[in-house]
CSV table of N, CA and C in Angstrom, one decimal:
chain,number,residue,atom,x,y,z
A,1,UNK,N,0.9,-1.2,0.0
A,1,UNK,CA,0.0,0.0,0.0
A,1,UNK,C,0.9,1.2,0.0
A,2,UNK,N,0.8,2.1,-0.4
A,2,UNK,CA,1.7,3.4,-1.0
A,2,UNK,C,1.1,4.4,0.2
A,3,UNK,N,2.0,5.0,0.6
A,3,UNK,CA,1.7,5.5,1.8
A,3,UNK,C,1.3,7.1,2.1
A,4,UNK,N,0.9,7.6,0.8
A,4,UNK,CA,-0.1,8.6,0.6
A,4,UNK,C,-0.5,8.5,-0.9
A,5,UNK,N,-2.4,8.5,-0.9
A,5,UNK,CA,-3.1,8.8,-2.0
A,5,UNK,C,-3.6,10.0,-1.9
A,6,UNK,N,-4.1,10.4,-3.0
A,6,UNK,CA,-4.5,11.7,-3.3
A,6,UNK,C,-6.1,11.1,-4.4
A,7,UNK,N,-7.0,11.8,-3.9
A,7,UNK,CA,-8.0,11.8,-4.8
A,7,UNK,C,-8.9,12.8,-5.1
A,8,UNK,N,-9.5,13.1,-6.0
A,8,UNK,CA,-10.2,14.3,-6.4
A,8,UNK,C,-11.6,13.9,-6.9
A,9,UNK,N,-12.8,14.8,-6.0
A,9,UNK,CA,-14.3,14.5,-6.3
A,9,UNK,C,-14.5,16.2,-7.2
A,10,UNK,N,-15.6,15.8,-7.8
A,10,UNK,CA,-16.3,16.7,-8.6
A,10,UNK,C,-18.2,16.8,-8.5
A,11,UNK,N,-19.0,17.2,-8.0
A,11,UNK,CA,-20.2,17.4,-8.3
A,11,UNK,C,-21.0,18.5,-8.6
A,12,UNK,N,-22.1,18.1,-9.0
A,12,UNK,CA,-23.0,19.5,-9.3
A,12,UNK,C,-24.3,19.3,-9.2
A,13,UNK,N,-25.1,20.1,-8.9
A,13,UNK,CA,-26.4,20.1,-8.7
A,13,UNK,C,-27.3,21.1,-9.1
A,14,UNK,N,-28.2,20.7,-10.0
A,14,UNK,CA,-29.2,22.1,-9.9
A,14,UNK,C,-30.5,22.8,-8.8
A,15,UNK,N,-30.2,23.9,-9.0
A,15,UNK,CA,-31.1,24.8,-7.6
A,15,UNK,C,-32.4,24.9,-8.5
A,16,UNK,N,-33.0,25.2,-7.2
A,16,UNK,CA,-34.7,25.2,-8.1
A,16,UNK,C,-35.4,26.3,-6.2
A,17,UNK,N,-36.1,26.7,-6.8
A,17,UNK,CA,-37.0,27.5,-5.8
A,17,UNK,C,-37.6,26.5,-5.1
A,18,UNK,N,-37.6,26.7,-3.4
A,18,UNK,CA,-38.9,26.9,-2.8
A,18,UNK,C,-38.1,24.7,-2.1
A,19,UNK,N,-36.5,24.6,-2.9
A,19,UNK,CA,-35.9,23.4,-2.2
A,19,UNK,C,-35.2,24.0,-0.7
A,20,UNK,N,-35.4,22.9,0.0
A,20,UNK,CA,-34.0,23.2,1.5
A,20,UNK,C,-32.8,22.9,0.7
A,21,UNK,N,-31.5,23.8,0.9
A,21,UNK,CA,-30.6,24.0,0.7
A,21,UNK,C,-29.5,23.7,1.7
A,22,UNK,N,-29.1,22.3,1.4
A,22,UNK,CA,-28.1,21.2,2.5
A,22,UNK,C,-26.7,21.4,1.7
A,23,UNK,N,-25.6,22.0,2.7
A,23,UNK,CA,-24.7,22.3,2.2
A,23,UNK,C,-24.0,22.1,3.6
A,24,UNK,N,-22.7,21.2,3.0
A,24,UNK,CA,-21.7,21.0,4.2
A,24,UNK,C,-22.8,20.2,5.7
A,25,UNK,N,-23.7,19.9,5.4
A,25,UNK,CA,-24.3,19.0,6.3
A,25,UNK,C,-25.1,19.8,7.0
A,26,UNK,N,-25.3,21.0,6.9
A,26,UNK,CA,-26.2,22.1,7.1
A,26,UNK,C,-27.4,22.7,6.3
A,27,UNK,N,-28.1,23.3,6.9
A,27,UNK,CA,-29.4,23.8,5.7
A,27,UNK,C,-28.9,25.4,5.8
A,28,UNK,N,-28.5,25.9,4.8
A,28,UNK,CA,-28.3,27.4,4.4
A,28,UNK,C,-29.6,28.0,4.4
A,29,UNK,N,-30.1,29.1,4.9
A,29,UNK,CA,-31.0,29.6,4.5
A,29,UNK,C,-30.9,30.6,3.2
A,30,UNK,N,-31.7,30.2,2.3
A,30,UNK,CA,-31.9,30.6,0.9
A,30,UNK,C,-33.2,30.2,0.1
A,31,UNK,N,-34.1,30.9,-1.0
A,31,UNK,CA,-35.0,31.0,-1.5
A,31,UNK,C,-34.4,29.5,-2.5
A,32,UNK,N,-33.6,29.2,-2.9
A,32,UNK,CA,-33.4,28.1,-3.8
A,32,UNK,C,-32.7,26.9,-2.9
A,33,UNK,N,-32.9,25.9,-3.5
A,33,UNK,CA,-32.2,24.5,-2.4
A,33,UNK,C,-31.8,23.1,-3.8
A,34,UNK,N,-30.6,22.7,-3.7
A,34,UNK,CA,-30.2,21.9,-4.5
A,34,UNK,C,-31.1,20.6,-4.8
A,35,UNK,N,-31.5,20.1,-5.8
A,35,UNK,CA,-32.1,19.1,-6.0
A,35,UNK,C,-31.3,17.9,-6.5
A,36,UNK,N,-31.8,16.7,-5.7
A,36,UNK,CA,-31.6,15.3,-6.3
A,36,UNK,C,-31.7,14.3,-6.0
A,37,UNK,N,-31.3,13.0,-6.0
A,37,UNK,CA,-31.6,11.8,-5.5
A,37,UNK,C,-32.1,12.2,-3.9
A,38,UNK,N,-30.9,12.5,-3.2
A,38,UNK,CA,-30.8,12.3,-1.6
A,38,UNK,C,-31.0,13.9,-1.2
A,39,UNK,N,-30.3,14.6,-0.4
A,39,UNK,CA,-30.9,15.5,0.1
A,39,UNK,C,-29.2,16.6,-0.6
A,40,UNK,N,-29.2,16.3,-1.7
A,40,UNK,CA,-28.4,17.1,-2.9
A,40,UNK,C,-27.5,17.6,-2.1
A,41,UNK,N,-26.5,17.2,-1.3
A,41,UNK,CA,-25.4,18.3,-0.4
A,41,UNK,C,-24.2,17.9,-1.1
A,42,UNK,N,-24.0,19.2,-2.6
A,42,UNK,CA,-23.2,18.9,-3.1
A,42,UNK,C,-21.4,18.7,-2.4
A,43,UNK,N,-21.6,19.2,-1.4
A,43,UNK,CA,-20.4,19.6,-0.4
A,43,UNK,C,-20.0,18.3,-0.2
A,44,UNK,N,-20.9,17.9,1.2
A,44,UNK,CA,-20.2,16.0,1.5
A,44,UNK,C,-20.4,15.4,-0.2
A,45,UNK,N,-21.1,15.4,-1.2
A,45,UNK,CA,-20.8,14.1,-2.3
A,45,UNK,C,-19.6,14.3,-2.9
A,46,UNK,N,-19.0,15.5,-2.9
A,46,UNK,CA,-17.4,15.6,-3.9
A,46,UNK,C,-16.3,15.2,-3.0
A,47,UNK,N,-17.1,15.5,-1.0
A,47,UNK,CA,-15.9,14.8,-0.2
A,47,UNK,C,-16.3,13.5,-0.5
A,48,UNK,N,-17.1,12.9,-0.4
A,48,UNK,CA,-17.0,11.3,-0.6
A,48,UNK,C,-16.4,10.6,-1.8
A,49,UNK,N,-16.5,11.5,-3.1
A,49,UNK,CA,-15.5,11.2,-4.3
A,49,UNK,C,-14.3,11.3,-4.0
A,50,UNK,N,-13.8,12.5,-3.7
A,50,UNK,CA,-12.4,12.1,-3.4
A,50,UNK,C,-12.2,11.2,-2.6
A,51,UNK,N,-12.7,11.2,-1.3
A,51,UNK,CA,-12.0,9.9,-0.4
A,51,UNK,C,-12.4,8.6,-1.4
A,52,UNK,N,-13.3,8.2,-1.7
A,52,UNK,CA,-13.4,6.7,-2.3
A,52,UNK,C,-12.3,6.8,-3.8
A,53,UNK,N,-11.9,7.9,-4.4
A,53,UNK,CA,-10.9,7.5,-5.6
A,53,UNK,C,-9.7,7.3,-4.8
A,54,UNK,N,-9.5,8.4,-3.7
A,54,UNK,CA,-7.9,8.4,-3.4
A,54,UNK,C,-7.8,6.8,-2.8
A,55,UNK,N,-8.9,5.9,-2.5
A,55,UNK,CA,-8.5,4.7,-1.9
A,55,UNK,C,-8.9,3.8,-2.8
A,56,UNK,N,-9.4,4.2,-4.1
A,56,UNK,CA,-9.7,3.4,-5.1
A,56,UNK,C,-10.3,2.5,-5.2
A,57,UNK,N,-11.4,3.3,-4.7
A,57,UNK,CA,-12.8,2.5,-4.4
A,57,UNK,C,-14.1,3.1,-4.9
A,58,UNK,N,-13.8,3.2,-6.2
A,58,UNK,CA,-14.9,3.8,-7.2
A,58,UNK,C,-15.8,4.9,-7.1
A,59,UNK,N,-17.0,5.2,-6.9
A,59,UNK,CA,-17.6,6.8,-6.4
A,59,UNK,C,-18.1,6.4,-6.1
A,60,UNK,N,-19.2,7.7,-5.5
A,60,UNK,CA,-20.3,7.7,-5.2
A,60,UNK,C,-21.6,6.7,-5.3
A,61,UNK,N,-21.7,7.1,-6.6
A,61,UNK,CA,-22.9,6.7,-7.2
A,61,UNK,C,-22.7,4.9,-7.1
A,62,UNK,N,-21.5,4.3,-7.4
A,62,UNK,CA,-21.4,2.5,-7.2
A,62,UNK,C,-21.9,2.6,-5.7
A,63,UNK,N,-21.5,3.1,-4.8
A,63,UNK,CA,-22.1,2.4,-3.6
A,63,UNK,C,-23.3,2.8,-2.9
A,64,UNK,N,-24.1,4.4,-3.8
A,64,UNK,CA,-24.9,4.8,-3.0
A,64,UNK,C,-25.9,5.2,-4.3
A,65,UNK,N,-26.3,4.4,-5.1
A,65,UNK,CA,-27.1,4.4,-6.5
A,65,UNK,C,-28.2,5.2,-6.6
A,66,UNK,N,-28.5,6.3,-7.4
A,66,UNK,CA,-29.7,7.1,-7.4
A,66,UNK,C,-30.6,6.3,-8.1
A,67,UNK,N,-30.3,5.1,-8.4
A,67,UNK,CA,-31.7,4.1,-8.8
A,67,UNK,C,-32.2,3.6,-7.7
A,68,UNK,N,-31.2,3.4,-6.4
A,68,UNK,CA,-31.9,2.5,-5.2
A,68,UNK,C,-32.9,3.2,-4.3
A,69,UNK,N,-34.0,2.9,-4.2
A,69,UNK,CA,-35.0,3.9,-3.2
A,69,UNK,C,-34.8,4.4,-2.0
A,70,UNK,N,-33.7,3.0,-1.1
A,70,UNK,CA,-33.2,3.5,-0.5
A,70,UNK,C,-32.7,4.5,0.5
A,71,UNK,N,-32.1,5.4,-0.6
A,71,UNK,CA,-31.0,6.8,-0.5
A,71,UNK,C,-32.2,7.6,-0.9
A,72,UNK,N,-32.8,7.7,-1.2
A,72,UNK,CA,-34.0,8.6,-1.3
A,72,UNK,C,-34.3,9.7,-0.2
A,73,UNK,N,-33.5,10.9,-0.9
A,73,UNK,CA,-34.2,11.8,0.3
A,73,UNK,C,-32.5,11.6,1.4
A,74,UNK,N,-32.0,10.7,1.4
A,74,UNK,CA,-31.2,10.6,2.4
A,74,UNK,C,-29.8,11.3,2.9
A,75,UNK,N,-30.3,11.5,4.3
A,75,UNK,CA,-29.0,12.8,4.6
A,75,UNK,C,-28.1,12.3,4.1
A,76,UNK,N,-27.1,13.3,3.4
A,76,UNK,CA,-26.0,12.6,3.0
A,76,UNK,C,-24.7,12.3,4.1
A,77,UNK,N,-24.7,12.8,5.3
A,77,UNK,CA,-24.0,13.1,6.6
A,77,UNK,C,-24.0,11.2,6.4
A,78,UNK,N,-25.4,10.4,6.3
A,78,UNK,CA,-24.9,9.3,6.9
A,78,UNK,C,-24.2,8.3,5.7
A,79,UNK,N,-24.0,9.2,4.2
A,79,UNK,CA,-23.2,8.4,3.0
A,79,UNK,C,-22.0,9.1,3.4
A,80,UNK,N,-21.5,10.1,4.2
A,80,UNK,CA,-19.8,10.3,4.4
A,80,UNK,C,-19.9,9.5,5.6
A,81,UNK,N,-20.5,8.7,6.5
A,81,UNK,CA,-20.2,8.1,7.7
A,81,UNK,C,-19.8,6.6,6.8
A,82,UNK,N,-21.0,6.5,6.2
A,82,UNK,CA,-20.3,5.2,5.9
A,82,UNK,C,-18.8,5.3,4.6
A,83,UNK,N,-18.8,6.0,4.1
A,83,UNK,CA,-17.6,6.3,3.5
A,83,UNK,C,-16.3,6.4,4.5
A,84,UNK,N,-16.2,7.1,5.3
A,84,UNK,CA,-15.4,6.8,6.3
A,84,UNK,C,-15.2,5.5,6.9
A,85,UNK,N,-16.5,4.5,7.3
A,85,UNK,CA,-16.2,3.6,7.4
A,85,UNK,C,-15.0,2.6,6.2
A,86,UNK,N,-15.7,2.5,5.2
A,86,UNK,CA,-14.8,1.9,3.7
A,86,UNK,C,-13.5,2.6,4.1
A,87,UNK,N,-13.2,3.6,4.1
A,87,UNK,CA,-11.7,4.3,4.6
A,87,UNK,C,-10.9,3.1,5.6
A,88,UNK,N,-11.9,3.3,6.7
A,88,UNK,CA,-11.3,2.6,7.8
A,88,UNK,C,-10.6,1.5,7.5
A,89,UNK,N,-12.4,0.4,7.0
A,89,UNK,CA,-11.7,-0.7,6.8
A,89,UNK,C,-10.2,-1.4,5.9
A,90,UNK,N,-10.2,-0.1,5.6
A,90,UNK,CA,-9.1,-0.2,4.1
A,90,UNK,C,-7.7,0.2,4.6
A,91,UNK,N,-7.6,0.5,5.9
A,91,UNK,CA,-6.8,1.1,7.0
A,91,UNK,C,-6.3,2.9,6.5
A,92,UNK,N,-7.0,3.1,6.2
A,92,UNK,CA,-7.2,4.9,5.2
A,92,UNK,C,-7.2,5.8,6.5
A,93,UNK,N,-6.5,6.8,6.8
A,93,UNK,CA,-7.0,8.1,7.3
A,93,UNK,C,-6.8,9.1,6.5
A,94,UNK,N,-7.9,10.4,7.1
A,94,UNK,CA,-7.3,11.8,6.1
A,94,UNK,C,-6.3,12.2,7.0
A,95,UNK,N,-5.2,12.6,5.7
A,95,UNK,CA,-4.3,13.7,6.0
A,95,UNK,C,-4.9,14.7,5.7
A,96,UNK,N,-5.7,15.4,5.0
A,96,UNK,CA,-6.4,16.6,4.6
A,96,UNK,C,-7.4,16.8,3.4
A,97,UNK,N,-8.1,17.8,4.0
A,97,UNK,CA,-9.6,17.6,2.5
A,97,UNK,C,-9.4,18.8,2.2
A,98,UNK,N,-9.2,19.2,0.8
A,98,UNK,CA,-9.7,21.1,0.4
A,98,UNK,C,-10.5,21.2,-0.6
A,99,UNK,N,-11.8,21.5,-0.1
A,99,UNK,CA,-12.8,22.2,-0.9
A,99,UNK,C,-13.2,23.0,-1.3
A,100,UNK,N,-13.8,23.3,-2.7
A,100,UNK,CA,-14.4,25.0,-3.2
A,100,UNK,C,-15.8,24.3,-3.9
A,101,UNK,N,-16.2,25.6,-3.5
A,101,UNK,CA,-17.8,25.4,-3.6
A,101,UNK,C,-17.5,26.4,-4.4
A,102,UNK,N,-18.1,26.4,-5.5
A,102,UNK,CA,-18.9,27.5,-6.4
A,102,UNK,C,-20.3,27.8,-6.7
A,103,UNK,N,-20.8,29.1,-6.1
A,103,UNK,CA,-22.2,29.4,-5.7
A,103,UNK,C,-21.9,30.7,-6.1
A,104,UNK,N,-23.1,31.6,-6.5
A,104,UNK,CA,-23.1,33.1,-6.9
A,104,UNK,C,-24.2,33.5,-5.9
A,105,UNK,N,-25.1,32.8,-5.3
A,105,UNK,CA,-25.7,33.5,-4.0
A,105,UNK,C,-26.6,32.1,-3.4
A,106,UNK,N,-26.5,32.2,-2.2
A,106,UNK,CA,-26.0,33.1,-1.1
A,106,UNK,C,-24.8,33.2,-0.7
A,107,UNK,N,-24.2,34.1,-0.2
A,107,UNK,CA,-22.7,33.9,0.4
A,107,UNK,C,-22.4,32.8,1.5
A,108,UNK,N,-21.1,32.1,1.2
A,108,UNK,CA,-21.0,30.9,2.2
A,108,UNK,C,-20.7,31.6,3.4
A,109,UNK,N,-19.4,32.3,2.7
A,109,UNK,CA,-18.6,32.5,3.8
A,109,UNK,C,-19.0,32.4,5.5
A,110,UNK,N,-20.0,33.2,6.1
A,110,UNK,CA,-20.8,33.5,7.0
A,110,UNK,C,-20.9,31.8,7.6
A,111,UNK,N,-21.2,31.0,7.2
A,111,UNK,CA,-21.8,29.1,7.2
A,111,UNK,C,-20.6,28.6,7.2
A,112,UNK,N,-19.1,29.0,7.0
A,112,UNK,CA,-18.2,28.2,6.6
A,112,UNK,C,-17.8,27.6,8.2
A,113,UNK,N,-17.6,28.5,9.1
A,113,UNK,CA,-17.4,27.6,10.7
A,113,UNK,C,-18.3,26.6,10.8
A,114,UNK,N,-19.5,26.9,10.7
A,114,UNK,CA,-20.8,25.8,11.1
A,114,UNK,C,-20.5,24.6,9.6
A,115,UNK,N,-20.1,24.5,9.1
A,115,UNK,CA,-20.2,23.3,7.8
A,115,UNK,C,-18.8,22.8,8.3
A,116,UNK,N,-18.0,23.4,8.6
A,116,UNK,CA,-16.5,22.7,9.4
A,116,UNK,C,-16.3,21.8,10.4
A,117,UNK,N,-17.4,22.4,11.3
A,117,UNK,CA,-17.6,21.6,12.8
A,117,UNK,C,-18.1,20.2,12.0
A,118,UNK,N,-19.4,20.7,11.6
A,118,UNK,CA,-20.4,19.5,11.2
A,118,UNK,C,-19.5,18.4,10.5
A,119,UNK,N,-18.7,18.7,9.9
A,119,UNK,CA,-18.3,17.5,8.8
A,119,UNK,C,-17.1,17.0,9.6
A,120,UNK,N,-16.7,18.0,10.3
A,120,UNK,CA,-15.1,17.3,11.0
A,120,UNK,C,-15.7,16.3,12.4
A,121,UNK,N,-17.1,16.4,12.8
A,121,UNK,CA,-17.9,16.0,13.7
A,121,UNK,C,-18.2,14.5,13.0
A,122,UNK,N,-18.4,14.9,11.9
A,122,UNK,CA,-19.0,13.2,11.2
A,122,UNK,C,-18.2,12.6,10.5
A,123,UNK,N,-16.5,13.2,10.0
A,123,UNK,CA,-15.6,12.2,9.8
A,123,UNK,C,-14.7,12.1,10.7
A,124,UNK,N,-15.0,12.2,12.1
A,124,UNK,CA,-14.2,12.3,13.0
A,124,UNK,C,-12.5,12.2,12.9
A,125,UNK,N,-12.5,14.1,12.2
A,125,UNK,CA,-11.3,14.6,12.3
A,125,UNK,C,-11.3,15.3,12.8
A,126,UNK,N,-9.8,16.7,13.1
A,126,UNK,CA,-9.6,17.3,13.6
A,126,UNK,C,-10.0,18.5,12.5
A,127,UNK,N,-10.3,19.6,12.5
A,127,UNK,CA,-11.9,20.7,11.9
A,127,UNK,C,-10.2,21.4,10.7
A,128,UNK,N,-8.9,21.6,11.3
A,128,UNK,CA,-7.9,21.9,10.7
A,128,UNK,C,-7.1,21.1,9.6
A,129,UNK,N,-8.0,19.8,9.5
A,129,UNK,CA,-7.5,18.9,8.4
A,129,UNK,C,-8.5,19.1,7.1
A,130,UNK,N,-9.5,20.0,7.5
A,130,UNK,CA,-11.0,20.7,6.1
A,130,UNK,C,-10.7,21.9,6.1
A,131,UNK,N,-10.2,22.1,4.9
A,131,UNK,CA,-10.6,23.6,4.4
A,131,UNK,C,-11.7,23.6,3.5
A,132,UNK,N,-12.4,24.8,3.4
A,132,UNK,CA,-13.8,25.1,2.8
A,132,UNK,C,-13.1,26.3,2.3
A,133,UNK,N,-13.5,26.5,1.2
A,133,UNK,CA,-13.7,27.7,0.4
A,133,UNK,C,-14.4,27.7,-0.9
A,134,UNK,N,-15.5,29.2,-0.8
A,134,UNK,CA,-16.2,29.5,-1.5
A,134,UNK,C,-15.9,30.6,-2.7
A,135,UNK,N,-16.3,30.4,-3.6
A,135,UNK,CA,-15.9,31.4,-4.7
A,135,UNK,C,-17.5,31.5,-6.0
A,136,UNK,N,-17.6,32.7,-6.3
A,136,UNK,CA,-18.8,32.9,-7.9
A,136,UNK,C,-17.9,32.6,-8.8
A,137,UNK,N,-18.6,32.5,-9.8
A,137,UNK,CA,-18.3,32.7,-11.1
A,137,UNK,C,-18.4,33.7,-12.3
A,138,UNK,N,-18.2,34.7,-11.0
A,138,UNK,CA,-18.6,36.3,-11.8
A,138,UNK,C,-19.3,36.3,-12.9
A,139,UNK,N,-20.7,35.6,-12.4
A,139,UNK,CA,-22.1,35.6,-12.9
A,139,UNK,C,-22.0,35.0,-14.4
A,140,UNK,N,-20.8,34.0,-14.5
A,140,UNK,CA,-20.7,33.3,-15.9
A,140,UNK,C,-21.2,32.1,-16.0
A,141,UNK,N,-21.5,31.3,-16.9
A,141,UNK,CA,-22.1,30.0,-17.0
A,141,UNK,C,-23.4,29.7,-15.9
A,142,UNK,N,-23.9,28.3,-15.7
A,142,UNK,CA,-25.1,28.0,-15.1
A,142,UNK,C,-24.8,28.8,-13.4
A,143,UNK,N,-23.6,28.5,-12.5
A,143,UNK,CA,-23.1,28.6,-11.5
A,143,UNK,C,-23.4,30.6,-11.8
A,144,UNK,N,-23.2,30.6,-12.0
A,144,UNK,CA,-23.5,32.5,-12.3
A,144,UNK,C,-25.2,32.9,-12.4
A,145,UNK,N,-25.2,31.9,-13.8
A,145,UNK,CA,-27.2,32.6,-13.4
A,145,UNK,C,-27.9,31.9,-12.4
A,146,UNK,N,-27.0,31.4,-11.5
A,146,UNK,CA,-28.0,30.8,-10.4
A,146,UNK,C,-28.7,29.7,-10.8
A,147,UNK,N,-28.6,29.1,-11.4
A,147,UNK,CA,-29.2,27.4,-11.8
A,147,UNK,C,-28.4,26.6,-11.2
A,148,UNK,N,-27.7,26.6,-10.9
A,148,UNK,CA,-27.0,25.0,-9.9
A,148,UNK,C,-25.6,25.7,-9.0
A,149,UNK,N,-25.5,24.4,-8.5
A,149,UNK,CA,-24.1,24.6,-7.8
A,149,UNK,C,-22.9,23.4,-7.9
A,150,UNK,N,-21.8,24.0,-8.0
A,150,UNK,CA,-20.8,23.1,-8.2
A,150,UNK,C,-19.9,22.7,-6.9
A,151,UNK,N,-19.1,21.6,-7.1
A,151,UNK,CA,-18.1,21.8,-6.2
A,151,UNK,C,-17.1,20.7,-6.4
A,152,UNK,N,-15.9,21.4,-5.9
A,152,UNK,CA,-14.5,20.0,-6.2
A,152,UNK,C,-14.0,20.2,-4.8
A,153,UNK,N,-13.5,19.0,-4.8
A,153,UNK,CA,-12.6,18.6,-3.5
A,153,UNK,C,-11.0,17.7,-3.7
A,154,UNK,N,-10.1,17.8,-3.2
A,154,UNK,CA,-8.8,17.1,-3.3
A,154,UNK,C,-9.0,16.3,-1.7
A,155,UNK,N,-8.5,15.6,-2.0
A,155,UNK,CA,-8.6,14.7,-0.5
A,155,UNK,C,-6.9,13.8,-0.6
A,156,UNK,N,-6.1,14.0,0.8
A,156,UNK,CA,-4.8,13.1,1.1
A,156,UNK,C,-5.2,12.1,1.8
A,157,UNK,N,-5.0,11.1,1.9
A,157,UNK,CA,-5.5,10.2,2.6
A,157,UNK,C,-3.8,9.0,3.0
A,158,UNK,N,-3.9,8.5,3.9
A,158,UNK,CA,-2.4,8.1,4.5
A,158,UNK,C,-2.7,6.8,5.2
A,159,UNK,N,-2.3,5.5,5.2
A,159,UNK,CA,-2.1,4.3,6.3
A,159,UNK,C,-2.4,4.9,7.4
């Protein structure tokens, strides 16, 4: 086993009026809220891509299928628990997660402590091994006119 992986998640989601808006394991308050299978928290699904590539353990979607009824609706807080778990068993810890959200409104910044605690709470790290950072897209593409939200994550993961 090679004694640091690196892996990189990607997601996106479209906003629609009048959804709850679950970001970083938290509900933002906003007039629009991400839509999709589970409860759309593009934040934890790009952490769960990185951790499951850096340990090369396929994505998302193989272990948590937006065909299965299952996941339906389902916080995503308990698809990074059990991703952590697959970490574990695999003898995986994080060395560090860095994420950027791309959103043109609402501003994160304000939510970025409270989405830190939460996720460093439910992959039981230390809150200094997640960085969060938000950035627009100076009102360009879908992420600009406010139709969806993006987000990437790099993840280190170590024996």
């Amino acid at each position: 086993m090679s004694a640091f992986r690196i892996g990189f998640g990607y997601d996106v989601h479209q906003l629609k009026e009048g959804e709850e808006f679950w970001l970083g394991g938290i509900v933002i308050p906003h007039s629009k809220g991400a839509v999709g299978h589970s409860d759309a928290d593009v934040l934890i699904h790009v952490i769960c891509d990185a951790l499951l590539g850096a340990a090369n353990l396929r994505d998302i979607g193989y272990h948590f299928s937006d065909q299965d009824p299952q996941y339906k609706g389902i916080d995503s807080k308990i698809l990074l628990k059990e991703v952590m778990a697959l970490l574990n068993k695999e003898g995986y810890q994080i060395g560090n997660l860095d994420v950027t959200i791309c959103l043109q409104q609402p501003k994160i910044n304000p939510h970025i402590p409270a989405m830190k605690a939460c996720l460093a709470e439910v992959m039981n790290i230390e809150a200094n091994k997640l960085s969060l950072k938000a950035t627009t897209t100076e009102r360009l593409g879908f992420v600009g006119r406010e139709e969806g939200v993006s987000a990437y994550c790099v993840a280190l993961i170590h024996p």
